[in-house]
Coordinates of C-alpha atoms in Angstrom, one line a residue:
X154 CA 82.8 103.4 45.7
X155 CA 82.6 107.2 46.2
X156 CA 85.7 108.7 44.6
X157 CA 85.9 111.8 46.8
X158 CA 85.6 109.7 50.0
X159 CA 88.1 107.2 48.7
X160 CA 90.6 110.0 47.8
X161 CA 90.2 111.6 51.3
X162 CA 90.9 108.2 53.0
X163 CA 93.9 107.6 50.8
X164 CA 95.4 111.1 51.6
X165 CA 94.6 110.8 55.3
X166 CA 96.2 107.3 55.6
X167 CA 99.2 108.4 53.6
X168 CA 99.9 111.5 55.7
X169 CA 99.5 109.6 59.0
X170 CA 101.6 106.6 57.7
X171 CA 104.5 108.9 56.6
X172 CA 104.5 110.7 59.9
X173 CA 104.3 107.5 62.0
X174 CA 107.1 105.8 60.0
X175 CA 109.3 108.8 60.0
X176 CA 108.9 109.3 63.7
X177 CA 109.4 105.6 64.6
X178 CA 112.3 104.9 62.3
X179 CA 114.2 108.1 63.0
X180 CA 113.4 108.9 66.7
X181 CA 112.6 105.5 68.3
X182 CA 114.7 102.8 66.6
X183 CA 117.0 104.9 64.4
X184 CA 120.1 104.3 66.6
X185 CA 119.6 100.6 66.5
X186 CA 119.5 100.6 62.7
X187 CA 122.6 102.9 62.6
X188 CA 124.4 100.3 64.8
X189 CA 123.4 97.5 62.5
X190 CA 124.5 99.5 59.5
X191 CA 127.9 100.2 61.1
X192 CA 128.4 96.6 61.9
X193 CA 127.4 95.5 58.4
X194 CA 128.4 98.3 56.0
X195 CA 126.3 98.4 52.8
X196 CA 123.4 96.3 54.2
X197 CA 120.9 99.1 54.7
X198 CA 119.9 101.9 52.4
X199 CA 117.9 105.0 53.0
X200 CA 115.9 106.3 50.1
X201 CA 113.3 108.7 51.6
X202 CA 111.4 109.5 48.3
X203 CA 111.0 105.7 47.7
X204 CA 109.6 105.3 51.3
X205 CA 107.1 108.1 50.7
X206 CA 105.9 106.6 47.4
X207 CA 105.7 103.1 49.0
X208 CA 103.6 104.6 51.7
X209 CA 101.3 106.1 49.1
X210 CA 100.9 102.7 47.4
X211 CA 100.1 101.2 50.8
X212 CA 97.5 104.0 51.4
X213 CA 95.8 103.3 48.0
X214 CA 95.6 99.6 48.5
X215 CA 94.5 99.9 52.2
X216 CA 91.8 102.4 51.4
X217 CA 90.6 100.2 48.6
X218 CA 90.4 97.2 50.9
X219 CA 88.6 99.3 53.5
X220 CA 86.0 100.4 51.0
X221 CA 85.4 96.8 49.9
X222 CA 85.3 95.2 53.4
X223 CA 84.7 98.0 55.8
X224 CA 80.9 97.4 56.2
X225 CA 81.5 93.8 57.0
X226 CA 84.2 94.5 59.6
X227 CA 82.3 97.3 61.3
X228 CA 78.9 95.9 61.1
X229 CA 76.0 97.0 59.0
X230 CA 74.8 99.6 61.5
X231 CA 78.2 101.3 61.5
X232 CA 78.7 101.1 57.7
X233 CA 82.4 100.6 58.3
X234 CA 83.8 103.4 60.3
X235 CA 86.6 103.5 62.9
X236 CA 86.0 100.0 64.2
X237 CA 86.2 98.5 60.8
X238 CA 89.4 100.5 60.0
X239 CA 91.1 99.4 63.2
X240 CA 90.1 95.8 62.6
X241 CA 91.4 95.8 59.0
X242 CA 94.6 97.6 60.1
X243 CA 95.4 95.0 62.7
X244 CA 94.7 92.1 60.3
X245 CA 96.9 93.7 57.6
X246 CA 99.6 94.3 60.2
X247 CA 99.6 90.7 61.3
X248 CA 99.5 89.3 57.8
X249 CA 102.4 91.4 56.5
X250 CA 104.9 93.2 58.7
X251 CA 104.5 91.0 61.8
X252 CA 104.9 87.8 59.8
X253 CA 107.5 89.4 57.7
X254 CA 109.5 90.3 60.8
X255 CA 109.3 86.7 62.0
X256 CA 110.6 85.5 58.6
X257 CA 113.3 88.1 58.7
X258 CA 114.4 87.3 62.3
X259 CA 114.7 83.6 61.5
X260 CA 116.5 84.3 58.2
X261 CA 119.3 86.8 59.1
X262 CA 121.7 87.1 62.0
X263 CA 121.9 90.9 62.1
X264 CA 118.3 91.5 63.4
X265 CA 118.0 91.4 67.2
X266 CA 114.9 89.8 68.7
X267 CA 114.1 93.0 70.6
X268 CA 114.1 95.1 67.4
X269 CA 112.0 92.6 65.5
X270 CA 109.5 92.6 68.4
X271 CA 109.5 96.4 68.7
X272 CA 109.0 96.8 65.0
X273 CA 106.1 94.3 65.0
X274 CA 104.3 96.1 67.9
X275 CA 104.8 99.4 66.2
X276 CA 103.2 98.0 63.0
X277 CA 100.2 96.7 64.8
X278 CA 99.6 100.0 66.5
X279 CA 100.4 102.1 63.4
X280 CA 98.2 100.0 61.1
X281 CA 95.4 100.3 63.7
X282 CA 95.7 104.1 63.7
X283 CA 95.9 104.2 59.9
X284 CA 92.8 102.0 59.7
X285 CA 91.0 104.3 62.2
X286 CA 91.9 107.3 60.1
X287 CA 90.6 105.6 56.9
X288 CA 87.4 104.7 58.7
X289 CA 86.8 108.2 60.2
X290 CA 87.6 110.0 56.9
X291 CA 85.6 107.7 54.7
X292 CA 82.6 107.7 56.9
X293 CA 82.7 111.4 57.8
X294 CA 83.2 112.7 54.3
X295 CA 80.2 110.6 53.3
X296 CA 78.0 112.4 55.9
X297 CA 79.0 115.9 54.7

C-alpha cells in the first residue's frame, strides 16, 4: 500500500462524505427529522463533531478496503480505479446503511417508510460517489 495515495484517498472520501451527509441531512430530509424529533422529544441528538469524526473513521476503513480489493473489483487492466470504487461503495452501502435502515424500519414506529427508502437510496448513491472518489484519487496519485 502506498501511504501517500492512501492518505489522499482517505482525505478525498472524507471531504466528499461530510459534504454529502451535511447536504442530505440538513437540506433534503432535515425537516422530516425535525418533525420526528418534535413528536418524540429526546429521541434524536445532533453532535456535529462526532458525525465528522465518524465520517473520518468511515473514510479510513473504506480507503483501506479499496486498497485491498480495488484491483479485483475493477479488473487487472484497470488496477482498481473508479469502477472498483463505485462497485465497492454500492456493496458497502447495501451491507450497512441499507440493511440497517430495514432493521430500523421494522424495529421502531417513528421511522416512516418513505424516509427509510429515501435514506437508503441516498446511501447507495453517496457510497458510489465516495467509492468513485477513492478510485480516482488512489489511481491518479499513483500516476503522478
